[in-house]
Every structure is written in C-alpha cells, then in structure tokens.
Tab-separated table of C-alpha atoms in Angstrom:
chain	number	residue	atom	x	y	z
A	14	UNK	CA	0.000	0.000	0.000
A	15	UNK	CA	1.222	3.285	-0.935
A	16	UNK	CA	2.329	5.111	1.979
A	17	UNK	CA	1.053	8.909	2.741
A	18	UNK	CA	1.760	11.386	5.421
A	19	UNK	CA	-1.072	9.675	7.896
A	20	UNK	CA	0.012	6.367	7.040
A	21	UNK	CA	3.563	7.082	7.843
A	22	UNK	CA	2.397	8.620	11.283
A	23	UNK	CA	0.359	5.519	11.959
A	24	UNK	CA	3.232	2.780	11.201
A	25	UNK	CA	5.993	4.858	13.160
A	26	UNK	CA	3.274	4.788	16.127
A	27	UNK	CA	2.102	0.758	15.792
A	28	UNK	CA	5.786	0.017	15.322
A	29	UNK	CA	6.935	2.260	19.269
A	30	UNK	CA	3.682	0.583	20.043
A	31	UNK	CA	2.560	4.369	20.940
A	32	UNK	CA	-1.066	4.673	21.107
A	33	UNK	CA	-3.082	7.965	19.844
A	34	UNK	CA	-1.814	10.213	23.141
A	35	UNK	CA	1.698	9.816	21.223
A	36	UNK	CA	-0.016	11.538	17.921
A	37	UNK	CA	1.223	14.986	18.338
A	38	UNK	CA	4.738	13.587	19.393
A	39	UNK	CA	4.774	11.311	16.376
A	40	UNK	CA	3.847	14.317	13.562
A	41	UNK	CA	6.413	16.210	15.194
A	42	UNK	CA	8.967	13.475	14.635
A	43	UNK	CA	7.803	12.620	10.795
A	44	UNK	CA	7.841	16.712	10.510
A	45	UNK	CA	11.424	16.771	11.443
A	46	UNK	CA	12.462	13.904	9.186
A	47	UNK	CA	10.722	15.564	6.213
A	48	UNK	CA	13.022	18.833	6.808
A	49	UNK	CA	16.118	16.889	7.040
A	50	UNK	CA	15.080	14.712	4.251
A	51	UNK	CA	14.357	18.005	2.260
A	52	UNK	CA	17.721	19.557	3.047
A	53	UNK	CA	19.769	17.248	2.098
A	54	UNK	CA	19.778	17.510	-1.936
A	55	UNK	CA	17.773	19.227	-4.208
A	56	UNK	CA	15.559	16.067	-4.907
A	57	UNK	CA	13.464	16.177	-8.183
A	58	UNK	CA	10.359	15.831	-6.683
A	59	UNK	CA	11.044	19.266	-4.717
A	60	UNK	CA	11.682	21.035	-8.417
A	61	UNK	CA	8.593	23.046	-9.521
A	62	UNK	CA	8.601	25.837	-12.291
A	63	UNK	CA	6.327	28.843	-12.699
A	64	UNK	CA	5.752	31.511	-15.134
A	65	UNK	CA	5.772	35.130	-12.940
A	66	UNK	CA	4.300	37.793	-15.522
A	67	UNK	CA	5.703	40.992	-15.080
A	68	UNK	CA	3.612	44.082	-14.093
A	69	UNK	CA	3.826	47.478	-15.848
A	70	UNK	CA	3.891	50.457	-14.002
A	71	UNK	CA	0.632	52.367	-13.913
A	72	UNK	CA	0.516	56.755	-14.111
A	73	UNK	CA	-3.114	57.302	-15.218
A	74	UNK	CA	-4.182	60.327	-13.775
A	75	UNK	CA	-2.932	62.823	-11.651
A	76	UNK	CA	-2.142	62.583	-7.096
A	77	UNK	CA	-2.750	64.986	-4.233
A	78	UNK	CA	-0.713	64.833	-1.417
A	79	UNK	CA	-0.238	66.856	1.628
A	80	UNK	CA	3.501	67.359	3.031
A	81	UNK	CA	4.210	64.861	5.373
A	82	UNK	CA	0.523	62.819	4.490
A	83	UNK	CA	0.158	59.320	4.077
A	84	UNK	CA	-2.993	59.838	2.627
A	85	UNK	CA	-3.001	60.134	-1.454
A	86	UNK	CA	-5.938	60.661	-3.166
A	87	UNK	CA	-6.527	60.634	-7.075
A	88	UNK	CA	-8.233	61.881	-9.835
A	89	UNK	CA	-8.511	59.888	-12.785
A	90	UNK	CA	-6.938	57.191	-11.210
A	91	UNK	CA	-7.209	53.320	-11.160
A	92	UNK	CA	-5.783	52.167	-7.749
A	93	UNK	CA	-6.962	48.869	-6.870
A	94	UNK	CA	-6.342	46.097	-4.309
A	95	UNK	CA	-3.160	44.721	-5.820
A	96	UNK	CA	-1.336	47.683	-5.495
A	97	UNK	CA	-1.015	46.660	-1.893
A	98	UNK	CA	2.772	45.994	-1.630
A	99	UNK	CA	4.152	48.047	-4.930
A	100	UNK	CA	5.309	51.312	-4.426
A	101	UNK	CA	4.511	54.724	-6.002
A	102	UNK	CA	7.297	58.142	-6.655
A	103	UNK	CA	5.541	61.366	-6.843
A	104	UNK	CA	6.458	64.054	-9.346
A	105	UNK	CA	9.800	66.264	-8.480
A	106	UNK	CA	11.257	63.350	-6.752
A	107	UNK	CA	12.974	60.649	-6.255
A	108	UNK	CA	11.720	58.749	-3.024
A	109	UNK	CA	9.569	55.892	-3.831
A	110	UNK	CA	6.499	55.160	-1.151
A	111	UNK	CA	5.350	51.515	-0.146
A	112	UNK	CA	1.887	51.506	-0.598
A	113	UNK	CA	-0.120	50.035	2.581
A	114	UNK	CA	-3.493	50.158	1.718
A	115	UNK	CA	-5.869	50.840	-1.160
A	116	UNK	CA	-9.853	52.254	-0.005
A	117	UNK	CA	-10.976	52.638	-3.749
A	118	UNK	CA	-10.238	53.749	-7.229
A	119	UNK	CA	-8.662	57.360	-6.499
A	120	UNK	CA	-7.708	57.175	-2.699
A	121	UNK	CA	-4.715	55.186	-1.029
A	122	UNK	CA	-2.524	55.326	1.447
A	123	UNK	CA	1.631	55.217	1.969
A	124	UNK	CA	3.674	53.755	4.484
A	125	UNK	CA	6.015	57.185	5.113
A	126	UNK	CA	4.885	60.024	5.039
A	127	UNK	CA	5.289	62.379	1.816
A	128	UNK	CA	8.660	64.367	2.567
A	129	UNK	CA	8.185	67.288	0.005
A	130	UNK	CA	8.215	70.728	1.463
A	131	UNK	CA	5.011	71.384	0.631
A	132	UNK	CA	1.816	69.833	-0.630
A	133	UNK	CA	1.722	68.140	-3.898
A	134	UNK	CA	-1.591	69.384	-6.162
A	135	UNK	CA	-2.228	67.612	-9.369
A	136	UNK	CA	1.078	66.424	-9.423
A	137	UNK	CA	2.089	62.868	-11.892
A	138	UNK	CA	3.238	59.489	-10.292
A	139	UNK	CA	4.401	56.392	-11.005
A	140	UNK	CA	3.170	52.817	-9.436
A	141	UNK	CA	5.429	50.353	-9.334
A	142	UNK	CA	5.951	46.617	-8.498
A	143	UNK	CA	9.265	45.888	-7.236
A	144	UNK	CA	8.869	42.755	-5.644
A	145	UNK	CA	7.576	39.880	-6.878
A	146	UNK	CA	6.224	36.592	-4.565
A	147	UNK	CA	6.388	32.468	-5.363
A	148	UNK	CA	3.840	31.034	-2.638
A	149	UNK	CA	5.255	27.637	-2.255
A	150	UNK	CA	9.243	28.218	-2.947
A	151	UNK	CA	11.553	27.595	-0.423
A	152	UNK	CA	14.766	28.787	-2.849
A	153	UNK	CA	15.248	29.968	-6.681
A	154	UNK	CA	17.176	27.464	-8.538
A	155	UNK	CA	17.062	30.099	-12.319
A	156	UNK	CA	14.909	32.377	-14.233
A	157	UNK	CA	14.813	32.676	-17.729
A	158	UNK	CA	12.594	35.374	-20.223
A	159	UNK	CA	11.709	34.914	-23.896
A	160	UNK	CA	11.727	38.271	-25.020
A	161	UNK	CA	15.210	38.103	-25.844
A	162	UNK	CA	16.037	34.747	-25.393
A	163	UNK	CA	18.221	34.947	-22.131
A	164	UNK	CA	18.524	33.431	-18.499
A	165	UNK	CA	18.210	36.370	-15.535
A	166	UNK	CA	21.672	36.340	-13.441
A	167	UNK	CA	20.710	36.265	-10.113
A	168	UNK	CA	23.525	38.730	-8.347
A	169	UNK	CA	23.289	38.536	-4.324
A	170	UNK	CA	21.243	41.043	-2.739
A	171	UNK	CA	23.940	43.393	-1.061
A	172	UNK	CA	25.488	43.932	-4.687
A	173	UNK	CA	22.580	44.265	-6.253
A	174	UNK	CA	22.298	47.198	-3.878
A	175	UNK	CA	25.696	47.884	-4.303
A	176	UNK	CA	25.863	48.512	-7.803
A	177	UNK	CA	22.213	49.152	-8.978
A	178	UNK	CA	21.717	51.166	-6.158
A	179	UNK	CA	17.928	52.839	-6.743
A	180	UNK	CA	18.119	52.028	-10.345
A	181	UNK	CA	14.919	53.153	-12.200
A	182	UNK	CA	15.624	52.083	-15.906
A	183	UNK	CA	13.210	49.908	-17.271
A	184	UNK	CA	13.621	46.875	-20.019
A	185	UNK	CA	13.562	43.343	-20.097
A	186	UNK	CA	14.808	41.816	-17.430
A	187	UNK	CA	18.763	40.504	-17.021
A	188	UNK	CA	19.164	39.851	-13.363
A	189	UNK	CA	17.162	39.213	-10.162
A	190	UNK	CA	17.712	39.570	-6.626
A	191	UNK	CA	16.175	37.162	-3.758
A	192	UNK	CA	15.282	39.848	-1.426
A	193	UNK	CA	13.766	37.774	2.227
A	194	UNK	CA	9.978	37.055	2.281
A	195	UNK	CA	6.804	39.236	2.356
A	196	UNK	CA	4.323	39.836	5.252
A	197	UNK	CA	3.273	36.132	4.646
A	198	UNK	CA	6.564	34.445	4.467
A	199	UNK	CA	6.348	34.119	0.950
A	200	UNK	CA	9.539	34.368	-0.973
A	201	UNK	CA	9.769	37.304	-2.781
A	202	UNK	CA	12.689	38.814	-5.844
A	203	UNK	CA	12.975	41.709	-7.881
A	204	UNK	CA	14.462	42.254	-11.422
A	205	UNK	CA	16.403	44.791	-13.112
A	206	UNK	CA	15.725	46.470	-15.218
A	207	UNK	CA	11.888	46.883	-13.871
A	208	UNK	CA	9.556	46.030	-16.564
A	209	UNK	CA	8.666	48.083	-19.447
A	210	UNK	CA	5.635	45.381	-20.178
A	211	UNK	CA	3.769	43.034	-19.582
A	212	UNK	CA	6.021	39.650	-20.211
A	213	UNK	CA	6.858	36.294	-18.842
A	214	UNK	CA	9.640	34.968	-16.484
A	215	UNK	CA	9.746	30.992	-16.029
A	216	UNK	CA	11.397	30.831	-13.118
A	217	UNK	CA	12.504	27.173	-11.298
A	218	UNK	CA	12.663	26.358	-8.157
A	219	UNK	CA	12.928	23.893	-4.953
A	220	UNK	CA	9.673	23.858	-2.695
A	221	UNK	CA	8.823	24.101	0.702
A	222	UNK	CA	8.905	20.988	2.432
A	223	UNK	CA	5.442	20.125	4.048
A	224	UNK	CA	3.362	17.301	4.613
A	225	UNK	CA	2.409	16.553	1.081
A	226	UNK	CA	6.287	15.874	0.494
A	227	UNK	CA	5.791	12.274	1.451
A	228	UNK	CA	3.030	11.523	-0.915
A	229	UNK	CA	5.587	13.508	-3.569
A	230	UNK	CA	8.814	11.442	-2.758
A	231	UNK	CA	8.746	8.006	-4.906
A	232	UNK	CA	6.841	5.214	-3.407
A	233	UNK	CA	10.406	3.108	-3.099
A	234	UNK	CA	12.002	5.756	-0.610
A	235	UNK	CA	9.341	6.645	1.693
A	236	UNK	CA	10.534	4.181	4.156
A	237	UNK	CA	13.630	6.686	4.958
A	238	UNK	CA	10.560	9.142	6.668
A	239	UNK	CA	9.610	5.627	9.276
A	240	UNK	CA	13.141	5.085	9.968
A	241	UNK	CA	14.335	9.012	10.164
A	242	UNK	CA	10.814	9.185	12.637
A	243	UNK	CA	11.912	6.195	14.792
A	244	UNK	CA	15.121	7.438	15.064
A	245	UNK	CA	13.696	10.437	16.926
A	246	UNK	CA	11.035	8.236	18.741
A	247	UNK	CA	13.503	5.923	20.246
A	248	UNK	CA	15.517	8.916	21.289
A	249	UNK	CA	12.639	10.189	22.896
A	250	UNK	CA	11.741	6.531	24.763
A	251	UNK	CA	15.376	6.456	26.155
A	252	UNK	CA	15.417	9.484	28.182
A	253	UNK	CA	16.203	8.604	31.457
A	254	UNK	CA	16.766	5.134	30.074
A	255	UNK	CA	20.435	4.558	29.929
A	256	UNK	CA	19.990	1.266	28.610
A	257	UNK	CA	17.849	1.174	25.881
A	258	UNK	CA	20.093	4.515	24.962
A	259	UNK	CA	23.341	2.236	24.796
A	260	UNK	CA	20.736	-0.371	22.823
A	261	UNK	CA	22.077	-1.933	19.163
A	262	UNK	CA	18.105	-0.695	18.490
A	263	UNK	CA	19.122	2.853	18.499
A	264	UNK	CA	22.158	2.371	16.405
A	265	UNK	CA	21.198	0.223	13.945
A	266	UNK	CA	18.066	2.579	13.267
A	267	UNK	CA	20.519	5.855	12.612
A	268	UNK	CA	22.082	3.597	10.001
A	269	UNK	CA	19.244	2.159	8.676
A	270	UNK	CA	18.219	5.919	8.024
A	271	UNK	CA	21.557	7.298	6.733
A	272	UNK	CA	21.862	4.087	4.305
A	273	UNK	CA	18.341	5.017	2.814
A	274	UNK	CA	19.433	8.932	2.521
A	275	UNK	CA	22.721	7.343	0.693
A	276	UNK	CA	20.910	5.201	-1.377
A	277	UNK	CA	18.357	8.093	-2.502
A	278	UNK	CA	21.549	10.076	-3.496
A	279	UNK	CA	23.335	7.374	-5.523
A	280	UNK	CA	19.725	6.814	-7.683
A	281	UNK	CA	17.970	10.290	-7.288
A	282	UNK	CA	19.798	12.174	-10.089
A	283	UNK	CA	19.729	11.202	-13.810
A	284	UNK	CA	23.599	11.605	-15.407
A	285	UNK	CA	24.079	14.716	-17.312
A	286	UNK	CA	25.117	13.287	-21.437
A	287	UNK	CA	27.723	16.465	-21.708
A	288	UNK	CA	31.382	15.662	-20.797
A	289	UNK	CA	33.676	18.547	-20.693
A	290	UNK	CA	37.067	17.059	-22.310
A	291	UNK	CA	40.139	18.934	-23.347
A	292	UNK	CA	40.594	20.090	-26.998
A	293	UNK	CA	43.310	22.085	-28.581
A	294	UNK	CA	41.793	25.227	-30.078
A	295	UNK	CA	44.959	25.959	-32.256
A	296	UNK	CA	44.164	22.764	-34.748
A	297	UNK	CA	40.936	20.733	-35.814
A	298	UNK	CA	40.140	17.566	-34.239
A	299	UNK	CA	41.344	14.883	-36.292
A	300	UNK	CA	39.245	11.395	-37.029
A	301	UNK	CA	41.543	9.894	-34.095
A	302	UNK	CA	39.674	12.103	-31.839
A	303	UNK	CA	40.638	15.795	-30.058
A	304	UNK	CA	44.353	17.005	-30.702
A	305	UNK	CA	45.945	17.616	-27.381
A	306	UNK	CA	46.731	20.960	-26.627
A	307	UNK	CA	49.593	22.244	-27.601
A	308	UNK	CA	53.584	21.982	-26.202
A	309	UNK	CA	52.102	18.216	-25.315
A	310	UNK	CA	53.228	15.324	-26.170
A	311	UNK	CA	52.208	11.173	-25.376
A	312	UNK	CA	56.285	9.999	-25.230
A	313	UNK	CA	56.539	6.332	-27.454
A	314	UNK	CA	58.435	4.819	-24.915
C-alpha cells in the first residue's frame, strides 16, 4: 500500500507501540524527518517551475498629497487592491512610497509620510511593483525570459544594492535579486531592469517541504521518513533510560536511516550526457579524436 503522510504517522506509532496520546509527538517526529530529508539535496520531486508575468507600471491620472501625508488621493486614477505591496514616486522626486493600503479607485494610502516641502496638487506618479512573490518556494534554482532569449543572473542582494543602487531604468529583465519574504513568508525577488511590459519569467525552483512531500517522494524511498521518525522516537523513549540509549536498536536505526538517505543520493539524479574534455583550439580535431593541446606530447616509450 502506498504510503502517505497519515500512514507514515500511523506505522511509526504501531511500530513504538505508541497509542493515539503519542499523535502529536509522532507528527512532530515525521515533521522533522521531512526537513532533514528536504535539506539534504535538491531532490526532483522538490523542483517546480512557474511563469511570474511581469507588471507594468501604472501613471493614469494625476495625485494629491499633503507634506508629510500618508494619505493620497486621485483623480482619474485606477488604484486597486493589488497595489497593496508596490510602491509609487511622486512628481519632483525621487523617493519611492510603499503603498499600505488601497480604499478605492482614487484614494490610497503610503507607508512614510510624503517628505516634500510642501503639498503636492495635481502632481504625476508612477506605481510600481518591485517585488515579486512564489507562494510555495523555499529557494530559486534560475529564471529565464523569452523576449530576448536569455537566463536572468541572479547577483546577491547586497550587490545588487551595491551597484544598482535605486536604479529606475526599465527593459527586459537581465538579473534578479532574492530579497527575504513578504508579510506572509512568501519568498519574494525583484528584477532589473523593472519592466517596461507586460512579459513572462519561467522561473525554477525547490519547494517548501510540508506534509504533502511524502506523498511527492517516490513510493520506493518513503521508508527513509519511518526510519528518520523512529530514530527520533527511540531517542525520545530512552530518556532517562540509559539502557535502551546504549541499545544496538538505536544504532542500527541511525544507520538504517543514513543508508536510505545514501541510497536516494546514488539513484535520485539522472547523469548529465555532456562531458567537458580537453581540446586544442589551435588545430581541428582529427578522425583519431581531439588534438591535445599544444607543447604536449604522449612519449613512445
């Protein structure tokens, strides 16, 4: 029988002969095991893609805001719930505002409040997303775009502030930036340049671990979650127990569970077909195969 994320609880609990008081204990055990199972490699059953379509920015209509407000209100305007999280720059200058809330159509409201010296009356804006969220990643593994056929660099967050510093050219994108999570947790990037339209990124990446990871994990390895759990469970059983700590039981469960991780890791991964090999760039390759770069020499004897 195919083993899920209940069943796994229930055979780690018959087998410590645990009865349903243990439950909570027992999930908390499996939990752990499907963490350090998780960590270990990027299995392919983690590996998820999604396509994150960019957002343009949006200046239809004109803003008033008072100095130091947080209150904007517009005319003309089409703020709507999911601009909750961009950010909007006011005419005449340079500060961008996170927005915090949106009440309707022409009236919103920023997280700082507007630094100009006095209020600003009719004045343009820009609305921007910076940030961009993937519910159920856990890390980015690439990012790609069609519009001109090239994979995003991701460059580490501290030089993307480094060198980009409060860059507001727009384009299609070349690099992102993992930049923490949201309100929510959720893993969140930007891109650079910001986007001049409406386009697609696929972007790959490893998933959370949760509960649903055993059902995901091929049928043939899930026993690695009932050892890994009564690992933990005998741990817990010998506290205080000297004996049953010093047990053969104890030991020869850590090894059954670090055999299985071994074993996943030796038959996980398919072999990549490209070799890298060493060719002389000087010369051809001749029928015998790749000329050996040059100055060397096989000696006859």
């Amino acid at each position: 029988m195919a083993r899920d994320y209940d069943s796994v609880v229930s055979e780690v609990s018959s087998r410590l002969r645990l009865d349903s008081s243990a439950t909570t204990l027992v999930e908390g055990w499996v939990n752990d095991v499907i963490q350090d199972v998780h960590g270990r490699h990027d299995w392919f059953w983690t590996l998820d893609r999604q396509i994150v379509q960019t957002v343009i920015d949006k200046t239809a209509g004109t803003v008033d805001v008072s100095a130091a407000g947080t209150a904007v209100t517009g005319a003309s305007t089409a703020f709507a719930a999911a601009d909750v999280g961009k950010f909007i720059q006011f005419s005449g200058s340079n500060d961008w505002y996170k927005i915090t809330a949106v009440a309707s159509a022409t009236s919103l409201t920023i997280e700082a409040g507007y630094n100009g010296t006095s209020a600003l009356s009719a004045g343009t804006y820009t609305i921007r997303k910076i940030f961009y969220a993937l519910p159920d990643a856990e890390k980015i593994l690439g990012a790609k775009q069609a519009q001109t056929s090239r994979e995003l660099v991701c460059i580490n967050h501290r030089d993307f502030d480094t060198y980009l510093t409060f860059s507001d050219s727009t384009g299609k994108g070349t690099l992102f930036a993992v930049y923490g999570t949201d309100s929510d947790g959720v893993l969140q990037f930007n891109i650079h340049p910001h986007a001049d339209a409406a386009y697609n990124i696929e972007v790959k990446y490893k998933k959370k671990a949760t509960q649903s990871s055993v059902t995901l994990m091929p049928e043939k390895w899930r026993g690695v979650y009932i050892d890994g759990a009564m690992v933990r469970g005998l741990e817990y059983l010998s506290i205080g127990n000297d004996e049953l700590m010093k047990s053969s039981s104890v030991r020869d469960k850590k090894a059954d569970y670090e055999r299985g991780i071994s074993r996943m890791l030796a038959d996980a991964e398919p072999e990549s077909d490209y070799r890298a090999v060493l060719a002389n760039n000087d010369a051809p390759n001749t029928f015998l195969g790749n000329n050996l770069p040059t100055g060397l020499s096989i000696p006859l004897d």
